[in-house]
């Protein structure tokens, strides 16, 4: 397990080093994209944990459901901003000639399709509150979600989103997009490691209840 993880990190570093030959990391668009990618999961984890500890949002909105819907709306808007910054960063830097072909474009389109299926099916399986941290608001699932796409992959919302960005980068033949996709994947890995133990503890305190999240 540790060897596999170490090899995976080395591979990620090699990919990032190679891509940096084609990308200007000091470009303002690139910096903005990295900041939005890193900020989003940081924001929702801080707010959700604060809510779990204090119930301030639930009290302010007089309903845990309404509070969760409001946070979910903010997260959606932040994700739109992240996608906009990602796209602008790609457009502000040159394409990679070797990727600018029909085969790569079709591969990117396929990845975009797969990612969209994962994201949407995950959302429909979990519902709005299940997707947007409802368990931190005390809105718990009665049973573990095991239907598609959870039947084939853990955290399909995160990996579907990553596939979307990878597909979008390939369709634009963008080394900047590829590097930003690596950043997205690494940020999600950190988010998963940070979220899952805390969420498991929430459900551990509720006997007979378990679930599977993004």
Short mmCIF file of C-alpha atoms in Angstrom, two decimals:
data_model
loop_
_atom_site.label_atom_id
_atom_site.label_comp_id
_atom_site.label_asym_id
_atom_site.label_seq_id
_atom_site.Cartn_x
_atom_site.Cartn_y
_atom_site.Cartn_z
CA UNK A 1 0.00 0.00 0.00
CA UNK A 2 2.74 2.46 1.02
CA UNK A 3 4.88 1.54 -1.99
CA UNK A 4 1.96 2.06 -4.33
CA UNK A 5 1.21 5.43 -2.75
CA UNK A 6 4.87 6.52 -2.99
CA UNK A 7 5.04 5.49 -6.66
CA UNK A 8 1.82 7.36 -7.34
CA UNK A 9 3.18 10.54 -5.78
CA UNK A 10 6.43 10.23 -7.76
CA UNK A 11 4.44 9.78 -10.96
CA UNK A 12 2.38 12.89 -10.15
CA UNK A 13 5.54 14.89 -9.54
CA UNK A 14 7.07 13.70 -12.82
CA UNK A 15 3.94 14.69 -14.72
CA UNK A 16 3.85 18.12 -13.09
CA UNK A 17 7.56 18.69 -13.81
CA UNK A 18 7.06 17.77 -17.48
CA UNK A 19 4.03 20.02 -17.82
CA UNK A 20 5.83 22.97 -16.23
CA UNK A 21 8.04 23.09 -19.33
CA UNK A 22 4.94 24.22 -21.26
CA UNK A 23 3.21 26.38 -18.65
CA UNK A 24 3.90 29.79 -17.16
CA UNK A 25 2.97 29.26 -13.47
CA UNK A 26 3.26 32.99 -12.77
CA UNK A 27 0.51 33.88 -15.24
CA UNK A 28 -2.28 35.60 -13.29
CA UNK A 29 -4.94 33.40 -14.85
CA UNK A 30 -3.07 30.27 -13.81
CA UNK A 31 -2.59 31.58 -10.27
CA UNK A 32 -6.30 32.45 -10.01
CA UNK A 33 -7.25 28.95 -11.19
CA UNK A 34 -4.97 27.28 -8.62
CA UNK A 35 -6.35 29.46 -5.83
CA UNK A 36 -9.98 28.67 -6.68
CA UNK A 37 -9.19 24.95 -6.98
CA UNK A 38 -7.56 24.92 -3.53
CA UNK A 39 -10.04 27.27 -1.87
CA UNK A 40 -13.29 25.47 -2.63
CA UNK A 41 -12.84 22.26 -0.59
CA UNK A 42 -11.08 24.25 2.14
CA UNK A 43 -14.10 26.57 2.36
CA UNK A 44 -16.78 23.90 2.47
CA UNK A 45 -14.90 21.79 5.01
CA UNK A 46 -14.27 24.73 7.35
CA UNK A 47 -17.88 25.93 7.14
CA UNK A 48 -19.37 22.44 7.46
CA UNK A 49 -17.24 21.54 10.49
CA UNK A 50 -18.08 24.87 12.10
CA UNK A 51 -21.75 24.14 11.53
CA UNK A 52 -21.42 20.63 12.94
CA UNK A 53 -19.78 22.01 16.06
CA UNK A 54 -22.00 25.08 16.65
CA UNK A 55 -25.22 24.68 14.60
CA UNK A 56 -24.97 28.41 13.91
CA UNK A 57 -26.16 28.17 10.31
CA UNK A 58 -29.11 25.96 11.24
CA UNK A 59 -30.11 28.45 13.93
CA UNK A 60 -29.65 31.43 11.59
CA UNK A 61 -31.82 29.86 8.88
CA UNK A 62 -34.12 28.19 11.44
CA UNK A 63 -33.78 24.92 9.59
CA UNK A 64 -30.86 22.56 8.97
CA UNK A 65 -32.26 21.78 5.51
CA UNK A 66 -32.48 25.44 4.52
CA UNK A 67 -28.98 26.05 5.89
CA UNK A 68 -27.66 23.09 3.89
CA UNK A 69 -29.40 24.31 0.73
CA UNK A 70 -27.82 27.73 1.21
CA UNK A 71 -24.32 26.32 1.66
CA UNK A 72 -24.88 24.07 -1.34
CA UNK A 73 -25.84 27.10 -3.43
CA UNK A 74 -22.64 28.90 -2.41
CA UNK A 75 -20.57 25.80 -3.24
CA UNK A 76 -22.18 25.60 -6.68
CA UNK A 77 -21.37 29.25 -7.36
CA UNK A 78 -17.77 28.72 -6.23
CA UNK A 79 -17.51 25.71 -8.54
CA UNK A 80 -18.77 27.82 -11.45
CA UNK A 81 -16.07 30.39 -10.63
CA UNK A 82 -13.46 27.62 -10.46
CA UNK A 83 -14.46 26.29 -13.87
CA UNK A 84 -14.38 29.80 -15.33
CA UNK A 85 -10.88 30.43 -13.95
CA UNK A 86 -9.76 27.00 -15.20
CA UNK A 87 -10.98 27.78 -18.71
CA UNK A 88 -9.52 31.29 -18.76
CA UNK A 89 -6.15 29.95 -17.62
CA UNK A 90 -6.16 27.47 -20.52
CA UNK A 91 -7.11 30.12 -23.06
CA UNK A 92 -4.42 32.53 -21.82
CA UNK A 93 -1.59 30.09 -22.56
CA UNK A 94 -0.61 28.24 -25.76
CA UNK A 95 -1.79 24.83 -26.88
CA UNK A 96 0.46 21.79 -27.09
CA UNK A 97 0.91 20.91 -30.73
CA UNK A 98 1.14 17.18 -30.06
CA UNK A 99 -2.30 17.18 -28.42
CA UNK A 100 -4.03 19.26 -31.06
CA UNK A 101 -5.60 16.45 -33.07
CA UNK A 102 -8.92 14.69 -33.55
CA UNK A 103 -7.98 11.59 -31.53
CA UNK A 104 -7.11 13.63 -28.44
CA UNK A 105 -10.24 15.73 -28.88
CA UNK A 106 -12.44 12.62 -29.01
CA UNK A 107 -10.70 11.16 -25.95
CA UNK A 108 -11.34 14.40 -24.09
CA UNK A 109 -14.97 14.37 -25.16
CA UNK A 110 -15.34 10.78 -23.92
CA UNK A 111 -13.79 11.67 -20.55
CA UNK A 112 -16.09 14.66 -20.28
CA UNK A 113 -19.05 12.37 -20.92
CA UNK A 114 -17.94 9.80 -18.33
CA UNK A 115 -17.24 12.51 -15.77
CA UNK A 116 -20.66 14.07 -16.31
CA UNK A 117 -22.36 10.69 -15.86
CA UNK A 118 -20.49 10.14 -12.59
CA UNK A 119 -21.28 13.61 -11.26
CA UNK A 120 -24.98 13.56 -12.18
CA UNK A 121 -25.63 9.96 -11.13
CA UNK A 122 -23.86 10.60 -7.83
CA UNK A 123 -26.03 13.66 -7.26
CA UNK A 124 -29.23 11.76 -8.00
CA UNK A 125 -28.17 8.86 -5.75
CA UNK A 126 -27.34 11.11 -2.79
CA UNK A 127 -29.83 13.92 -3.27
CA UNK A 128 -29.02 17.57 -2.66
CA UNK A 129 -28.39 17.32 1.08
CA UNK A 130 -26.41 14.11 0.72
CA UNK A 131 -24.20 15.74 -1.88
CA UNK A 132 -23.71 19.04 -0.08
CA UNK A 133 -22.61 17.94 3.38
CA UNK A 134 -26.03 17.36 4.86
CA UNK A 135 -24.55 14.94 7.40
CA UNK A 136 -22.65 17.87 8.96
CA UNK A 137 -26.04 19.54 9.47
CA UNK A 138 -27.46 16.46 11.17
CA UNK A 139 -29.29 15.32 8.02
CA UNK A 140 -28.17 11.70 7.97
CA UNK A 141 -28.75 8.90 5.51
CA UNK A 142 -30.72 5.93 6.80
CA UNK A 143 -28.64 3.43 4.83
CA UNK A 144 -25.39 3.24 2.92
CA UNK A 145 -25.69 4.31 -0.72
CA UNK A 146 -24.50 1.40 -2.88
CA UNK A 147 -26.24 2.10 -6.19
CA UNK A 148 -24.41 3.28 -9.33
CA UNK A 149 -21.91 4.96 -9.44
CA UNK A 150 -21.00 4.06 -5.83
CA UNK A 151 -21.14 0.40 -6.82
CA UNK A 152 -18.05 0.83 -9.02
CA UNK A 153 -16.02 3.68 -7.48
CA UNK A 154 -15.71 5.55 -4.19
CA UNK A 155 -16.15 9.32 -4.23
CA UNK A 156 -17.60 9.42 -7.78
CA UNK A 157 -18.46 13.12 -7.45
CA UNK A 158 -14.81 14.00 -6.99
CA UNK A 159 -13.44 11.66 -9.64
CA UNK A 160 -16.19 12.57 -12.07
CA UNK A 161 -15.29 16.23 -11.64
CA UNK A 162 -11.61 15.41 -12.19
CA UNK A 163 -12.49 13.50 -15.37
CA UNK A 164 -14.46 16.52 -16.58
CA UNK A 165 -11.46 18.82 -16.15
CA UNK A 166 -9.12 16.32 -17.79
CA UNK A 167 -11.48 15.93 -20.73
CA UNK A 168 -11.87 19.71 -21.05
CA UNK A 169 -8.07 20.13 -21.03
CA UNK A 170 -7.56 17.47 -23.72
CA UNK A 171 -10.29 18.98 -25.91
CA UNK A 172 -8.39 22.28 -25.77
CA UNK A 173 -4.97 20.59 -26.24
CA UNK A 174 -3.91 22.56 -23.21
CA UNK A 175 -0.83 21.69 -21.11
CA UNK A 176 -2.06 24.35 -18.66
CA UNK A 177 -5.35 22.47 -18.34
CA UNK A 178 -3.53 19.18 -17.80
CA UNK A 179 -1.39 20.68 -15.03
CA UNK A 180 -4.44 22.23 -13.37
CA UNK A 181 -6.19 18.85 -13.57
CA UNK A 182 -3.29 17.32 -11.62
CA UNK A 183 -3.81 20.06 -9.03
CA UNK A 184 -7.54 19.25 -8.91
CA UNK A 185 -6.81 15.56 -8.34
CA UNK A 186 -4.27 16.24 -5.60
CA UNK A 187 -6.62 18.65 -3.82
CA UNK A 188 -9.41 16.06 -3.94
CA UNK A 189 -7.11 13.37 -2.53
CA UNK A 190 -6.30 15.65 0.40
CA UNK A 191 -10.01 16.49 0.83
CA UNK A 192 -10.94 12.80 0.91
CA UNK A 193 -8.27 12.03 3.51
CA UNK A 194 -9.49 14.96 5.59
CA UNK A 195 -13.24 14.39 5.23
CA UNK A 196 -13.78 10.65 5.43
CA UNK A 197 -12.59 10.04 9.01
CA UNK A 198 -14.64 12.98 10.29
CA UNK A 199 -17.76 11.89 8.43
CA UNK A 200 -17.30 8.31 9.60
CA UNK A 201 -17.16 9.60 13.18
CA UNK A 202 -20.46 11.45 12.68
CA UNK A 203 -22.11 8.20 11.65
CA UNK A 204 -20.33 6.18 14.30
CA UNK A 205 -22.13 8.29 16.87
CA UNK A 206 -25.46 7.37 15.27
CA UNK A 207 -25.88 3.60 15.78
CA UNK A 208 -27.34 1.69 12.88
CA UNK A 209 -26.66 4.44 10.33
CA UNK A 210 -23.99 4.42 7.65
CA UNK A 211 -23.50 5.90 4.22
CA UNK A 212 -21.14 6.57 1.39
CA UNK A 213 -20.38 10.09 0.29
CA UNK A 214 -18.74 11.69 -2.72
#
